[in-house]
XYZ file of C-alpha atoms in Angstrom:
654
model
C 132.340 101.540 99.313
C 133.748 100.597 102.496
C 132.113 98.531 105.212
C 129.626 95.461 105.380
C 126.937 94.848 102.785
C 123.882 96.730 104.293
C 120.029 95.215 104.119
C 118.470 97.919 100.749
C 114.593 97.777 100.135
C 113.568 99.194 96.457
C 110.318 100.788 96.587
C 108.349 100.529 93.031
C 105.057 100.124 91.099
C 105.160 99.924 87.491
C 101.904 101.718 86.973
C 103.740 104.801 88.036
C 105.737 105.259 84.619
C 101.497 105.249 82.947
C 101.175 108.558 84.287
C 101.810 111.770 82.016
C 101.716 115.425 82.946
C 100.712 115.851 79.339
C 101.475 119.309 77.305
C 105.045 118.762 77.039
C 105.340 119.590 80.763
C 109.327 118.378 81.302
C 107.857 116.024 84.422
C 107.984 112.647 83.411
C 106.857 109.727 85.770
C 107.984 107.623 83.249
C 111.857 107.836 84.351
C 110.914 105.757 87.208
C 110.204 102.414 85.205
C 113.329 103.451 83.156
C 115.436 103.383 86.221
C 113.991 99.850 87.515
C 114.597 98.570 84.154
C 118.430 99.527 84.538
C 118.739 98.512 87.488
C 117.221 94.821 86.646
C 119.106 94.456 84.048
C 121.881 94.675 86.303
C 120.697 91.934 88.007
C 120.367 94.062 91.178
C 116.759 93.282 91.538
C 117.343 89.979 92.663
C 119.914 91.088 95.351
C 117.578 93.242 97.597
C 114.024 93.536 98.400
C 111.782 94.631 96.088
C 108.392 96.161 97.447
C 105.147 97.462 96.160
C 104.381 100.874 97.689
C 100.939 100.830 99.549
C 99.076 103.382 98.179
C 98.226 106.025 100.669
C 94.617 107.063 101.408
C 92.755 110.176 101.783
C 93.164 110.247 105.497
C 96.438 109.444 105.583
C 97.559 112.074 103.130
C 95.746 114.596 105.388
C 97.841 113.789 107.939
C 99.881 116.545 106.668
C 98.196 118.343 103.798
C 94.761 120.366 104.002
C 91.512 118.515 103.792
C 90.302 120.455 101.270
C 93.408 120.373 99.253
C 93.226 116.609 99.106
C 89.471 116.446 98.304
C 90.435 118.572 95.233
C 93.175 116.342 93.999
C 90.482 113.199 94.661
C 87.893 114.997 92.496
C 89.337 117.261 89.568
C 90.207 115.465 86.194
C 90.409 117.121 83.137
C 87.266 117.659 82.140
C 86.092 119.341 84.939
C 88.933 121.782 84.829
C 86.354 124.640 83.450
C 84.073 124.096 86.544
C 87.125 124.926 89.294
C 88.788 127.731 87.866
C 88.798 129.593 91.228
C 90.144 126.569 93.461
C 92.846 125.803 90.389
C 94.035 129.442 91.127
C 94.104 128.853 94.656
C 95.838 125.795 94.698
C 98.532 126.981 92.078
C 97.556 124.397 89.503
C 95.983 124.577 86.068
C 95.471 122.737 82.479
C 97.750 120.695 81.103
C 100.159 122.622 78.873
C 99.420 125.622 80.916
C 100.600 125.311 84.171
C 103.855 123.402 86.270
C 101.371 121.569 88.287
C 98.305 120.613 85.500
C 95.143 118.577 86.133
C 95.780 115.088 84.441
C 94.076 111.691 84.498
C 95.066 109.521 87.397
C 96.688 112.164 89.434
C 94.998 111.440 92.737
C 96.364 107.702 92.056
C 99.683 108.740 91.576
C 100.191 110.848 94.246
C 98.876 107.795 96.142
C 101.409 105.758 94.333
C 104.600 107.991 95.156
C 103.775 109.473 98.611
C 103.415 105.678 99.582
C 106.885 104.451 98.824
C 108.159 107.220 100.749
C 106.280 106.455 103.840
C 106.726 102.097 103.401
C 110.323 103.206 102.866
C 109.966 105.031 106.516
C 108.356 102.107 108.171
C 111.213 100.147 107.248
C 113.213 102.081 109.179
C 111.697 103.019 111.958
C 110.722 99.038 112.218
C 114.334 98.071 111.761
C 114.275 95.762 108.696
C 116.317 97.756 106.335
C 119.463 99.810 106.467
C 118.617 101.820 103.618
C 115.583 102.404 101.409
C 114.746 103.346 98.029
C 112.252 105.377 96.122
C 113.137 106.928 93.157
C 109.631 108.090 92.181
C 109.271 110.394 95.605
C 111.239 113.259 96.332
C 108.523 115.848 95.517
C 110.098 118.566 97.755
C 108.115 121.779 96.451
C 104.762 120.856 97.334
C 103.139 122.646 100.220
C 100.448 121.984 103.049
C 97.577 123.235 100.689
C 99.405 124.779 97.356
C 101.095 122.444 94.426
C 104.140 123.628 93.389
C 107.296 122.955 90.981
C 105.867 119.792 89.630
C 104.966 118.409 92.904
C 101.431 117.822 94.318
C 101.982 115.853 97.315
C 105.016 116.501 99.449
C 105.962 112.833 100.481
C 109.268 113.380 101.855
C 107.379 115.547 104.679
C 105.068 112.381 105.465
C 107.655 110.220 105.432
C 109.788 112.567 108.244
C 106.737 112.327 110.382
C 106.571 108.738 110.201
C 110.273 108.530 110.989
C 109.897 111.059 113.747
C 107.464 108.894 115.633
C 110.419 106.479 116.514
C 113.528 108.639 115.880
C 114.240 111.753 118.101
C 116.188 113.790 115.120
C 115.993 113.196 111.580
C 117.894 114.830 109.205
C 116.921 116.292 105.813
C 119.612 116.770 102.973
C 118.772 118.099 99.331
C 121.151 117.936 96.427
C 118.363 118.659 93.943
C 119.589 121.688 92.438
C 115.932 123.712 93.292
C 115.955 124.999 96.811
C 113.731 122.341 99.157
C 111.609 124.864 100.511
C 108.190 122.768 100.945
C 110.347 120.779 103.384
C 111.817 123.826 104.881
C 108.940 125.501 105.664
C 107.301 122.374 107.078
C 109.885 122.156 109.629
C 111.231 125.740 109.900
C 110.219 125.845 113.387
C 110.934 122.586 115.186
C 114.793 121.412 116.171
C 113.719 117.623 116.018
C 114.589 117.784 111.982
C 117.471 119.817 110.658
C 117.507 120.660 106.948
C 120.248 121.357 104.732
C 120.065 122.413 101.035
C 122.506 122.781 98.285
C 121.225 124.681 95.644
C 121.467 126.927 92.545
C 120.116 130.562 94.134
C 119.560 134.022 92.136
C 116.984 134.235 89.818
C 115.714 130.544 89.616
C 112.947 128.844 90.542
C 111.508 128.805 93.555
C 113.583 131.792 94.661
C 114.100 130.780 98.360
C 117.134 129.326 100.698
C 119.346 132.735 101.099
C 122.043 131.574 103.286
C 120.921 134.115 106.202
C 117.656 131.786 106.385
C 118.546 130.033 109.688
C 115.142 128.848 111.038
C 113.104 130.535 113.896
C 111.857 130.345 116.934
C 112.666 126.499 118.794
C 113.756 126.254 115.318
C 116.683 128.718 114.731
C 120.126 127.512 113.675
C 117.807 124.343 112.155
C 118.185 125.032 108.800
C 120.960 125.490 106.467
C 120.901 126.552 103.270
C 124.057 126.453 101.176
C 123.587 129.037 97.812
C 125.536 128.309 94.398
C 126.027 129.383 90.925
C 125.952 127.884 87.662
C 128.519 125.740 86.425
C 129.392 123.957 89.964
C 131.569 120.786 89.136
C 132.610 117.682 91.350
C 135.369 119.135 93.104
C 133.867 122.604 93.836
C 130.832 120.566 95.728
C 133.118 118.299 97.604
C 134.931 121.364 98.456
C 131.768 122.265 100.641
C 129.666 119.306 101.028
C 131.970 117.164 102.882
C 133.230 119.693 105.577
C 129.567 120.933 106.302
C 127.898 117.591 106.538
C 131.082 116.350 108.557
C 130.216 119.342 111.073
C 126.200 118.656 110.809
C 126.963 114.903 111.461
C 128.704 116.004 114.846
C 126.974 118.396 116.199
C 123.291 117.515 115.284
C 123.756 113.765 115.557
C 120.816 112.560 113.746
C 119.290 108.887 114.349
C 117.863 108.664 110.768
C 118.679 110.449 107.163
C 116.581 111.440 104.339
C 118.127 112.232 101.082
C 116.319 114.299 98.248
C 118.606 113.266 94.699
C 117.321 115.018 92.446
C 119.388 114.406 89.368
C 118.657 117.793 87.554
C 122.462 118.811 89.350
C 123.896 116.569 86.819
C 125.566 117.710 83.532
C 123.278 118.226 80.532
C 120.011 118.348 82.387
C 117.011 119.712 80.357
C 116.539 122.355 83.379
C 119.768 122.269 85.384
C 122.526 124.378 84.942
C 125.325 122.309 87.340
C 127.780 120.177 85.706
C 127.992 117.418 87.850
C 129.163 113.498 87.118
C 127.467 110.518 88.454
C 130.525 110.115 90.606
C 130.210 113.676 91.996
C 126.688 113.172 92.591
C 126.891 109.596 94.136
C 129.630 110.965 96.648
C 127.079 112.829 98.462
C 125.173 109.612 99.398
C 128.098 107.730 99.746
C 129.638 110.109 102.503
C 126.593 110.230 104.634
C 125.824 106.224 104.139
C 129.674 106.106 106.072
C 127.925 106.964 109.164
C 125.788 103.825 109.139
C 122.814 105.720 110.085
C 119.542 104.690 108.774
C 118.575 106.319 105.386
C 115.943 107.173 103.267
C 116.871 108.102 99.590
C 114.606 109.588 97.268
C 114.245 110.956 93.804
C 113.064 114.721 93.026
C 114.116 116.334 89.760
C 115.478 115.372 86.842
C 114.387 116.024 82.982
C 116.801 114.308 81.357
C 115.554 111.077 81.506
C 118.651 108.929 79.825
C 120.880 110.866 82.462
C 118.485 110.369 85.253
C 117.917 106.792 85.074
C 121.395 106.349 84.797
C 122.275 108.147 88.270
C 119.735 106.941 90.285
C 120.490 103.277 88.800
C 124.058 103.998 89.791
C 123.612 105.339 93.078
C 121.701 101.738 93.568
C 124.387 100.156 92.834
C 126.630 101.984 95.383
C 124.127 101.788 98.034
C 124.401 97.955 97.921
C 128.611 98.151 97.921
C 128.681 97.492 94.193
C 130.421 99.475 91.383
C 128.571 98.846 88.226
C 130.410 97.992 84.873
C 130.136 101.295 82.251
C 129.352 98.926 79.632
C 125.002 98.633 79.643
C 123.293 95.630 79.515
C 122.116 94.369 76.244
C 118.709 94.235 78.268
C 118.829 97.550 79.008
C 119.193 98.347 75.572
C 116.571 95.925 74.136
C 113.522 97.401 76.319
C 114.098 101.257 75.983
C 116.083 102.788 72.991
C 117.144 106.210 75.373
C 120.667 105.016 76.116
C 122.176 104.762 72.415
C 124.250 108.000 72.672
C 126.831 106.249 74.304
C 125.278 103.004 75.491
C 127.646 103.371 78.161
C 126.360 103.858 82.581
C 128.332 106.964 82.849
C 128.144 110.244 81.523
C 130.601 112.951 80.613
C 130.439 116.407 81.902
C 130.326 119.498 79.691
C 132.829 122.351 79.485
C 130.905 124.907 80.706
C 132.467 127.609 82.970
C 132.113 127.340 86.726
C 130.475 130.372 88.106
C 131.414 129.883 91.697
C 134.997 131.274 91.882
C 137.262 129.444 94.644
C 137.150 132.593 97.223
C 133.357 133.027 96.917
C 133.213 129.150 97.996
C 135.568 129.684 100.644
C 133.508 132.632 102.026
C 130.121 130.216 101.688
C 132.129 127.495 103.879
C 133.205 129.827 106.459
C 130.055 131.223 106.826
C 127.962 128.005 106.885
C 130.226 126.235 109.214
C 130.346 129.399 111.363
C 126.554 129.075 111.333
C 126.794 125.432 112.779
C 129.116 126.369 115.512
C 126.112 128.096 117.141
C 123.827 125.187 117.357
C 123.204 123.532 120.542
C 124.724 119.786 119.569
C 122.179 117.083 119.765
C 118.555 118.764 120.984
C 117.262 116.518 123.745
C 113.197 115.506 123.076
C 110.978 115.704 126.086
C 108.649 112.583 127.285
C 105.251 112.871 124.661
C 102.843 110.369 123.775
C 104.107 108.573 120.502
C 101.537 107.996 117.736
C 100.895 104.656 116.575
C 103.757 103.747 113.789
C 102.629 102.899 110.138
C 102.097 99.185 109.843
C 103.375 96.979 106.929
C 102.293 93.460 106.136
C 105.055 91.273 106.874
C 105.733 89.405 103.640
C 109.400 87.866 102.805
C 111.956 88.813 100.024
C 110.403 88.901 96.592
C 111.197 85.986 94.438
C 112.005 88.565 91.237
C 112.153 85.543 88.497
C 108.463 85.340 89.188
C 105.758 87.736 88.683
C 104.681 89.575 91.402
C 107.336 88.267 93.461
C 106.046 84.987 94.323
C 102.821 83.360 95.713
C 102.750 85.608 99.324
C 103.397 88.560 97.167
C 100.788 88.086 94.380
C 98.155 87.260 97.018
C 98.677 90.743 98.712
C 99.628 93.046 95.521
C 96.878 94.957 94.379
C 95.556 93.059 91.710
C 94.739 94.765 88.284
C 92.864 93.458 85.452
C 94.538 91.414 83.354
C 97.609 90.234 85.962
C 97.904 86.937 87.147
C 100.067 83.945 87.279
C 102.825 83.228 84.624
C 102.232 79.319 85.380
C 105.380 79.078 87.953
C 105.242 76.381 90.524
C 103.260 77.343 93.334
C 105.017 77.576 96.940
C 105.046 74.924 99.753
C 102.287 77.202 101.779
C 99.923 77.827 99.061
C 100.044 73.401 98.088
C 99.295 72.970 101.903
C 96.180 75.479 101.309
C 95.133 73.207 98.417
C 95.330 70.228 99.820
C 93.837 71.424 103.152
C 90.714 72.344 101.029
C 90.745 69.242 99.241
C 90.601 67.686 102.546
C 87.785 69.650 104.437
C 85.469 69.045 100.821
C 86.195 65.604 100.934
C 85.732 64.865 104.381
C 82.004 66.949 104.030
C 81.030 64.907 101.808
C 81.791 61.646 103.278
C 80.423 62.902 106.700
C 77.222 64.131 104.986
C 76.944 61.096 103.052
C 75.203 58.383 105.239
C 72.493 61.166 106.448
C 71.536 61.722 102.723
C 71.155 57.929 102.206
C 68.760 58.076 105.162
C 66.604 60.621 103.693
C 66.965 58.824 100.409
C 65.337 55.906 101.788
C 62.507 57.822 103.450
C 61.680 59.089 100.134
C 61.586 55.644 98.187
C 58.933 54.687 100.600
C 55.422 54.304 98.624
C 52.800 56.491 98.982
C 49.305 56.739 97.645
C 47.778 59.925 99.365
C 47.529 63.811 98.773
C 48.779 64.073 102.581
C 51.368 61.932 102.250
C 53.188 63.630 98.700
C 52.456 66.890 100.156
C 54.244 65.492 103.344
C 57.146 64.809 100.961
C 57.450 68.026 99.112
C 57.478 70.084 102.125
C 60.503 67.846 104.027
C 62.458 68.294 100.586
C 61.884 72.054 100.786
C 62.689 71.897 104.406
C 65.985 69.801 103.857
C 66.506 72.272 100.984
C 66.797 74.949 103.003
C 68.953 73.663 105.715
C 71.409 72.116 103.746
C 73.786 74.312 102.816
C 75.177 72.674 99.899
C 72.006 72.741 98.392
C 71.355 76.635 98.956
C 74.537 77.091 96.975
C 74.233 75.146 94.213
C 70.371 75.129 93.743
C 70.996 71.149 93.280
C 67.161 70.598 93.935
C 66.118 72.947 91.181
C 68.752 72.606 88.396
C 70.587 69.002 88.525
C 74.341 68.974 87.893
C 76.460 66.229 85.803
C 79.085 64.271 86.884
C 81.390 66.707 86.072
C 79.332 70.012 87.548
C 78.816 69.062 90.690
C 80.588 70.938 93.559
C 81.086 70.435 97.118
C 81.755 73.128 99.827
C 84.388 72.956 102.153
C 84.223 73.519 105.881
C 84.995 77.475 105.090
C 82.424 77.887 102.555
C 84.800 77.897 99.655
C 83.903 75.732 96.733
C 86.369 72.939 96.325
C 86.962 71.669 92.701
C 88.803 69.240 93.927
C 86.668 67.294 96.102
C 84.415 67.767 93.278
C 86.319 66.072 90.461
C 87.353 63.490 93.062
C 83.923 62.374 93.675
C 83.156 62.525 89.935
C 86.287 59.923 89.458
C 84.723 57.568 92.262
C 81.580 57.539 91.083
C 82.874 56.582 87.821
C 84.742 53.571 88.902
C 81.630 52.247 90.489
C 79.539 52.592 87.398
C 82.316 50.851 84.937
C 82.815 47.716 87.934
C 79.001 47.315 87.780
C 78.634 47.267 84.077
C 81.340 44.988 83.923
C 79.760 42.612 86.243
C 76.224 42.837 84.598
C 72.957 42.167 86.065
C 74.114 38.737 88.123
C 76.958 40.097 89.276
C 75.101 43.473 90.946
C 75.387 43.823 94.733
C 74.169 46.613 96.276
C 75.197 48.147 100.201
C 73.020 47.325 103.332
C 71.340 50.382 103.121
C 69.904 49.312 99.725
C 68.921 45.957 101.131
C 67.139 47.909 104.260
C 65.365 50.462 102.005
C 64.005 47.257 100.124
C 63.213 45.697 103.618
C 61.291 48.593 104.324
C 59.293 48.328 101.003
C 58.747 44.593 101.504
C 57.136 45.096 105.737
C 54.839 47.915 103.637
C 53.250 44.673 101.960
C 53.919 45.957 98.045
C 56.761 46.535 96.050
C 57.309 48.910 92.878
C 56.563 47.836 89.685
C 60.231 46.587 87.971
C 61.617 45.927 91.750
C 62.548 42.529 93.751
C 61.523 41.538 96.985
C 64.310 41.150 99.750
C 66.938 38.391 99.284
C 65.091 37.258 95.388
C 67.874 36.535 93.192
C 67.483 38.797 90.495
C 66.297 36.976 86.930
C 68.545 36.236 83.857
C 66.485 39.137 82.068
C 66.652 41.625 84.072
C 67.633 44.933 82.279
C 70.506 47.282 83.131
C 70.288 50.263 84.982
C 69.137 53.170 83.488
C 71.439 56.181 83.012
C 71.085 59.536 84.318
C 70.188 60.695 81.069
C 67.170 58.073 80.374
C 63.971 59.018 81.588
C 62.414 57.216 84.734
C 59.293 56.414 84.831
C 57.443 53.934 87.607
C 54.158 51.510 87.702
C 51.419 53.914 88.170
C 50.610 56.531 90.417
C 49.252 54.768 93.175
C 51.709 51.656 93.686
C 51.066 48.898 91.625
C 47.993 50.045 89.129
C 50.042 49.838 86.120
C 48.981 53.341 84.938
C 51.366 55.893 83.891
C 50.698 59.058 85.933
C 50.504 62.718 84.776
C 53.773 64.537 85.839
C 53.679 66.769 88.926
C 55.695 69.833 88.873
C 56.340 69.297 92.657
C 57.083 65.690 92.317
C 59.786 66.061 89.679
C 61.966 68.491 91.807
C 61.069 66.120 94.890
C 62.591 62.981 92.249
C 65.520 65.520 91.171
C 66.618 66.411 94.410
C 66.708 62.764 95.621
C 68.495 61.950 92.445
C 71.654 64.588 93.438
C 71.524 63.202 97.012
C 71.977 60.203 95.872
C 74.783 60.730 93.579
C 76.873 62.396 96.566
C 76.163 59.678 98.493
C 77.787 57.284 95.775
C 81.271 59.332 96.554
C 81.312 57.643 99.665
C 83.941 54.827 99.774
C 80.848 52.787 101.380
C 78.765 52.803 98.308
C 81.726 52.524 96.038
C 82.776 48.878 97.694
C 80.359 45.853 97.181
C 79.879 43.611 99.974
C 80.323 40.148 98.859
C 77.663 38.956 101.712
C 74.858 39.936 99.681
C 74.125 38.394 95.829
C 72.396 39.849 93.455
C 70.718 42.804 95.385
C 67.444 43.357 95.624
C 67.100 46.880 94.006
C 69.031 48.586 90.915
C 68.299 52.379 92.050
C 72.063 52.812 92.873
C 73.565 50.642 90.188
C 74.287 53.404 87.717
C 74.722 56.920 87.370
C 72.711 57.615 90.738
C 69.436 57.570 88.909
C 66.461 56.378 90.716
C 63.693 53.892 89.077
C 61.649 53.673 91.952
C 61.389 57.200 92.738
C 57.963 58.154 94.195
C 55.528 59.722 91.486
C 52.304 61.510 92.586
C 49.322 61.724 90.838
C 48.384 65.736 89.976
C 44.828 64.558 91.386
C 46.344 63.362 94.745
C 47.934 67.034 94.620
C 44.835 68.653 94.223
C-alpha cells in the first residue's frame, strides 16, 4: 500500500471469545479471538497500539437505544426467558436455537464490550491519536433503536458515528457486508451529516431492504446510496462498481471521517453468503478508501466460516499497516488453533460458482447510482451548535505485547479479573519509584513517631501503688490507642505482633511491608550486637538513662533494677526475650510478693511492649552511646521486652 505508515490502533478484549449464542447459531464471537491470535502470530501486535475496550455503561448505551430495551438486555437471563415472552416478541428475541438473537449467558456484558471497542476507536480518531482504528468484534449493523435483528443486539456503529459527529462535520459510512446495513441507514436516513453507502445482496435475502431507489428523506435526501447485487459477485465485478461510485462519493460529499463495516460473509465459501470474493478483492475496498488519508474506523460485521473470517481480517489488518503478509501461516497460528489445516495458508481460493451479475446489468446499476450522486449537493455545511462533551479515554502509553496486560501502567488500569496477575516480568520505572516512595514514607513515619513513643513509655515505667494511678494509666493507654492511627489499624494494643508481623503505615494510609521488614531487620541487628557484648558490654540510650533517673528521683527502684550510674554486677542475668514471661518484684513497688494478673494491666503492658519495640527501630536506639557504661536498665536490652513494667494489683483496681 503506497504512502507513509499510519498510526493504527487495535481494540480487542480476550473475553469476547468466551460468549456463545448457543443452539447451533452461526454467529460465533470466538472469531475475534481467532483473528487476534493470527494477527499476533504474524508479529503485527508489536507494531501497533493494542487497546482493551472500555465497556459501555447503561447510560452510554441509551444514548442511542431505548431505555426499556437496554434494561431488558441487562436483566434477562436464559433461566428467566419463560417469564418475558411478551418482551421477547417485542424486542425480536427468543431462546437459544429458536431465534437469530437468542438470550445467552453474559449477553449484556457482550454488548458492552464490542460496543465499547467501536466507541473507543471513534474517540481515538476524534482526539487525533490514531489514523486507523480496528475493532473486528464490532460492526453489528442490523440492530435498531429498540429491537435486535440479524444476530445484532446493540448497534455499535451508530454509537461510534455519534461520537465522531461531536468533532467531524460529515461522516461517511460504507458497508461491504453481504447483508444490507439497514440499522445504520435507518438511524441516519433523515440527516445529511452522515452518508450511508451499502453494497449488498438484494432480493429474497435478509433483511430484504436496500433498494436502489432508497436515497434518503427530508434533509437526508440523496445521502443514502444502495448498490443491490446478485449471487456470485467476483473481484472484477465488485471493483467495477465500487471504485467509480466511491470516487464520486468522496469528491461530492468530502467526508471528514470514514466508518467501514467489513463483514467477511461476502467472501467465497461463507456459510450464509453467496458472493465469490477473495481476500484481495475484499481488502481492496479498504485500501481504496485509505488512500484518501481520512481517519478511518474499521469494524467487523458478518462472517460465518470462522477460518476464512480470521484470515480475511488478519490480512486486512496487515494491509492497513502497509504490510503484505506472507501466504504461509506461522507455526504459532497452527499451534494455537487447528482451523487452518485445510490449506495452512493465509489466502483462500475462490470457487467456480456462476456470476449472476451480467455486465450490462452492472453498467446500468453504476450509471443509475452515479446519476443519483450527481444530484447530491456538494459538501453540506453544518450550522453552529452546541457540541456535546466528547468521550474521554485514559491516556496510556503503547502496550508492551511481551508483558501480560501490556505493561504495568496498562495492567493497573485494565479490568481486573479473577485469576489474572503478573507473570513475574520486571516492573517499569514508574512502579519502582512508587514502591520506593511507599517504603520511605513508612520509614520516615516510624522515625518521627519513635521518640514520642519512648516518652510515653517512660511515663509507663514510673511506679504506681494506688488504684487511682492504675486507672489513670489505663485511661491514658486507651486514649493513646484511639489517637494513634497505627494502633487503630493494626490493633497492636490488643494482639501484640511478632517481629516480622508488625506493619507500619505510610503517610497515605496504605500498609508498607517494606518499612516493616526494614524495622525488623534493624531490631535483629541490635539484638545480635547486645547478645555478643553480654551483660558487661551492654549500654543504653540517653532515654533509658533519663528513665532510670526518674525512678531514682522517686525514691524507689523496681526489683531487679539498677540505680542510675551503678555498674552492672558480674552475675547480672541476660535480658529476657519477648517470649519469656515478665514479672516484677510485687504489686506495690518493692513488696516482694507476686501479684494476681490484672487484665487491664496486661493490656497496658502489652501495648508498652509494642511501643517500645517500634521505638527500637529508630537509628537512635540501634546505636550504643560510648559515654554510658553498663546502663541502668535491661528493659530495652533484647526484643523490646519490659521486665520492669508496671503491674497493678486486682485489689487496687477494685
